[in-house]
Short mmCIF file of C-alpha atoms in Angstrom, two decimals:
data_model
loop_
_atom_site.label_atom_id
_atom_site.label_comp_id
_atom_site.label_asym_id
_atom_site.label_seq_id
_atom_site.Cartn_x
_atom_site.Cartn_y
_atom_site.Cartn_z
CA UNK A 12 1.26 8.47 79.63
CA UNK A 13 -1.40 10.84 81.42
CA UNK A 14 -4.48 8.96 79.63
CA UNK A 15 -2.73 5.65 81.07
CA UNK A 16 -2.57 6.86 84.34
CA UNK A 17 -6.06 8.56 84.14
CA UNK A 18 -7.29 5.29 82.87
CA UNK A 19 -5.73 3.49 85.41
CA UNK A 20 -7.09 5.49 88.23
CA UNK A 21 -10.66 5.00 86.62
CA UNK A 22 -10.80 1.42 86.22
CA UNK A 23 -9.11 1.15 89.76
CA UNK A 24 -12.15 2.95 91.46
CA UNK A 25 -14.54 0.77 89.66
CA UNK A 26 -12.63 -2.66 91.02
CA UNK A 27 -12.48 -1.36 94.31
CA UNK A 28 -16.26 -0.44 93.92
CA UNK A 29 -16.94 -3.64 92.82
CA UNK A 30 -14.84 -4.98 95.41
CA UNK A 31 -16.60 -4.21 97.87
CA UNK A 32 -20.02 -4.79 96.71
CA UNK A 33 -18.83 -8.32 95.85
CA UNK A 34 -16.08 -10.29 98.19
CA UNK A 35 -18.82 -11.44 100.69
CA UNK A 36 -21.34 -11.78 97.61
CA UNK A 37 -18.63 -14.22 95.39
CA UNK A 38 -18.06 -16.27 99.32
CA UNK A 39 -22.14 -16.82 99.31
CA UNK A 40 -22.41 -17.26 95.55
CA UNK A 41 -19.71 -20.23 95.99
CA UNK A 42 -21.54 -21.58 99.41
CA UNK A 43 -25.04 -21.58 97.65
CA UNK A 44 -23.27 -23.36 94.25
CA UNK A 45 -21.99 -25.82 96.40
CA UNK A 46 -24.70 -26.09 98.45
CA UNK A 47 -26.92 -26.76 95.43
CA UNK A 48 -24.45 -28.68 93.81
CA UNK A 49 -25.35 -31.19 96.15
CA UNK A 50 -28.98 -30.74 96.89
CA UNK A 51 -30.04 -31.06 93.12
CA UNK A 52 -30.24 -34.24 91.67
CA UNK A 53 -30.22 -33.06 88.21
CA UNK A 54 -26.62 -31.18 87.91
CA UNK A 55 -27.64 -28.95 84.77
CA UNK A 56 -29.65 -27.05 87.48
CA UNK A 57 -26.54 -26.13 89.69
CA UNK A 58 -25.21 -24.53 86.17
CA UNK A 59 -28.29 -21.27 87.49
CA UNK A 60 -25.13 -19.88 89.68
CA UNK A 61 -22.15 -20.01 87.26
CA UNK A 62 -24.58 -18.69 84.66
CA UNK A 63 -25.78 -15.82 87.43
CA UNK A 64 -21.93 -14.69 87.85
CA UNK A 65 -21.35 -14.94 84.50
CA UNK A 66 -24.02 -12.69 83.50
CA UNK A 67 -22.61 -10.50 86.50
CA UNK A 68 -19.11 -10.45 84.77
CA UNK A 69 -20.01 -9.00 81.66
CA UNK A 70 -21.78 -6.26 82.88
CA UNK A 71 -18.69 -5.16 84.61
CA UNK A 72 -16.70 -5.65 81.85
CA UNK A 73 -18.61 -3.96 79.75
CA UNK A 74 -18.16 -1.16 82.37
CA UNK A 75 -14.46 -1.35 82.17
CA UNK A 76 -14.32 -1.24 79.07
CA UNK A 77 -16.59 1.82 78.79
CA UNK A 78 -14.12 3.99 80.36
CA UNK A 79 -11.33 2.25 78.66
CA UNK A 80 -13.16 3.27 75.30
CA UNK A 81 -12.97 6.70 77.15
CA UNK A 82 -9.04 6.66 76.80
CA UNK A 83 -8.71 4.69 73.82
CA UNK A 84 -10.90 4.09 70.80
CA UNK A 85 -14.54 2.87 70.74
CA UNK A 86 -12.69 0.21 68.63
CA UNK A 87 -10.09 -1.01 70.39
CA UNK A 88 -12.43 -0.93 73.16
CA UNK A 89 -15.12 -3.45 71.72
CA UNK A 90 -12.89 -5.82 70.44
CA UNK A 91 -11.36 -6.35 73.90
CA UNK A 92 -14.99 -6.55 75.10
CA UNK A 93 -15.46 -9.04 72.74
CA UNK A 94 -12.43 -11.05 73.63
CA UNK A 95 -12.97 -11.10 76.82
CA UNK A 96 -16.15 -12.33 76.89
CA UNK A 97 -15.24 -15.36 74.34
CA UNK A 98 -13.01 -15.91 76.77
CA UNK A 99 -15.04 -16.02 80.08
CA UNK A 100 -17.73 -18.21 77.23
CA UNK A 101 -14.82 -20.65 77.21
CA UNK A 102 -13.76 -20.66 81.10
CA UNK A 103 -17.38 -21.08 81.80
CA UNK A 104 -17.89 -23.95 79.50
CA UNK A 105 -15.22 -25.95 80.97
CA UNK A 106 -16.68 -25.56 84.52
CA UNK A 107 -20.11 -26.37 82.67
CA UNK A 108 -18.78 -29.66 81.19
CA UNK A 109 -16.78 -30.29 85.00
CA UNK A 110 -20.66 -30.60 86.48
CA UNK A 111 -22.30 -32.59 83.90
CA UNK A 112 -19.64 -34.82 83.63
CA UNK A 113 -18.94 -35.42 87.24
CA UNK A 114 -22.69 -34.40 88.51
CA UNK A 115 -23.44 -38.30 88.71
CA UNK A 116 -20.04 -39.04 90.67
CA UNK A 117 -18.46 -38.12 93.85
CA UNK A 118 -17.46 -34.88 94.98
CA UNK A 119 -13.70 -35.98 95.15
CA UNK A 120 -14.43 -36.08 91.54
CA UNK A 121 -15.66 -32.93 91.26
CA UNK A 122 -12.49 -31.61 92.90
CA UNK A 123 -9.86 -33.22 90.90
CA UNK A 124 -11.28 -32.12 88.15
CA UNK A 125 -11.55 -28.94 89.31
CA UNK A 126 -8.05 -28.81 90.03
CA UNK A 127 -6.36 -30.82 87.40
CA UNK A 128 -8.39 -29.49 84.59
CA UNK A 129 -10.19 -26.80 84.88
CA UNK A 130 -8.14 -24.45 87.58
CA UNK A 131 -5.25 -24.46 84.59
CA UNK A 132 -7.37 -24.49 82.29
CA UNK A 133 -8.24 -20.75 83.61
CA UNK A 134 -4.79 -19.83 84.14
CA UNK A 135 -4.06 -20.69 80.46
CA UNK A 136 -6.97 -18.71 79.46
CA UNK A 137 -5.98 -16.04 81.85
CA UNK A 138 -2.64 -15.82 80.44
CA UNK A 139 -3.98 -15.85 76.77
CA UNK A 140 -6.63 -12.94 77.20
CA UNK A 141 -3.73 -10.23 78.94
CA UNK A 142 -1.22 -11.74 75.90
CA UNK A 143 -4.14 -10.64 73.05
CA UNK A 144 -5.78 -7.99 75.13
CA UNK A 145 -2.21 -6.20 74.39
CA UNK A 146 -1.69 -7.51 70.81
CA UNK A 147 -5.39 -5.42 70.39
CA UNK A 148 -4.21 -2.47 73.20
CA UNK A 149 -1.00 -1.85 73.64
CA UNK A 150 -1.64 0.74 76.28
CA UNK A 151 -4.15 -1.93 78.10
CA UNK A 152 -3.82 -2.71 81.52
CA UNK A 153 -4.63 -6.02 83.04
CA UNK A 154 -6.53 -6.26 86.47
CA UNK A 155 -3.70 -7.50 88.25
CA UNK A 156 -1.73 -4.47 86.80
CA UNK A 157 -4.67 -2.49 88.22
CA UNK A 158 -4.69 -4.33 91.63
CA UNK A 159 -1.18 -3.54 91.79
CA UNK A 160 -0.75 -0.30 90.63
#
């Protein structure tokens, strides 16, 4: 229970680290998407941003799970890597397909897609990733759990 905790205490640093760096950062990263979004006339160029934060995610990932690997095995610790970012691939393809679908169309249309389709489709990927993530782990902890705890 000590490595949990440990681990716990470690990965909660980085978030608030990260935190910090990044609440007014992810604010202006939406603003200029949006911003863009509606500037460009070709809507595969407002895809730069998403691409920009995804890029972002995955080197913070692979940060967590660095000092998860620290706790667990160098493993266990890949293959939740791994998983996770399949699953961001997938979250990020859906919001991909969103703009060049709707990048000719209004930006109601935008919207309800955004909140019809892709919004659940991210809590159903959400909720698939902790579900797996402790199939692979069971001692992993989710960033809510972190948040939280």
């Amino acid at each position: 229970m000590n490595a949990v905790t440990g681990q716990q205490m470690e990965l909660k640093e980085l978030y608030q680290q990260m935190h910090q760096r990044t609440t007014a950062k992810l604010w202006a990263v939406l603003a200029l998407f949006l911003f863009a979004s509606q500037l460009l006339e070709q809507p595969i160029l407002a895809l730069i941003i998403p691409i920009l934060y995804f890029i972002y995610d995955v080197v913070r990932q692979r940060r967590r799970f660095q000092i998860v690997a620290r706790h667990t095995s160098q493993r266990s610790a890949d293959r939740l890597f791994r998983l996770h970012v399949g699953v961001g691939v997938f979250q990020y393809g859906a919001l991909a397909a969103l703009i060049l679908l709707t990048g000719n169309r209004s930006g109601t249309t935008f919207l309800l897609g955004l909140c019809l389709f892709v919004i659940p489709f991210y809590w159903l990927c959400r909720r698939f990733l902790i579900y797996r993530s402790k199939q692979i782990d069971p001692t992993y902890i989710s960033e809510t759990e972190i948040q939280q705890g």
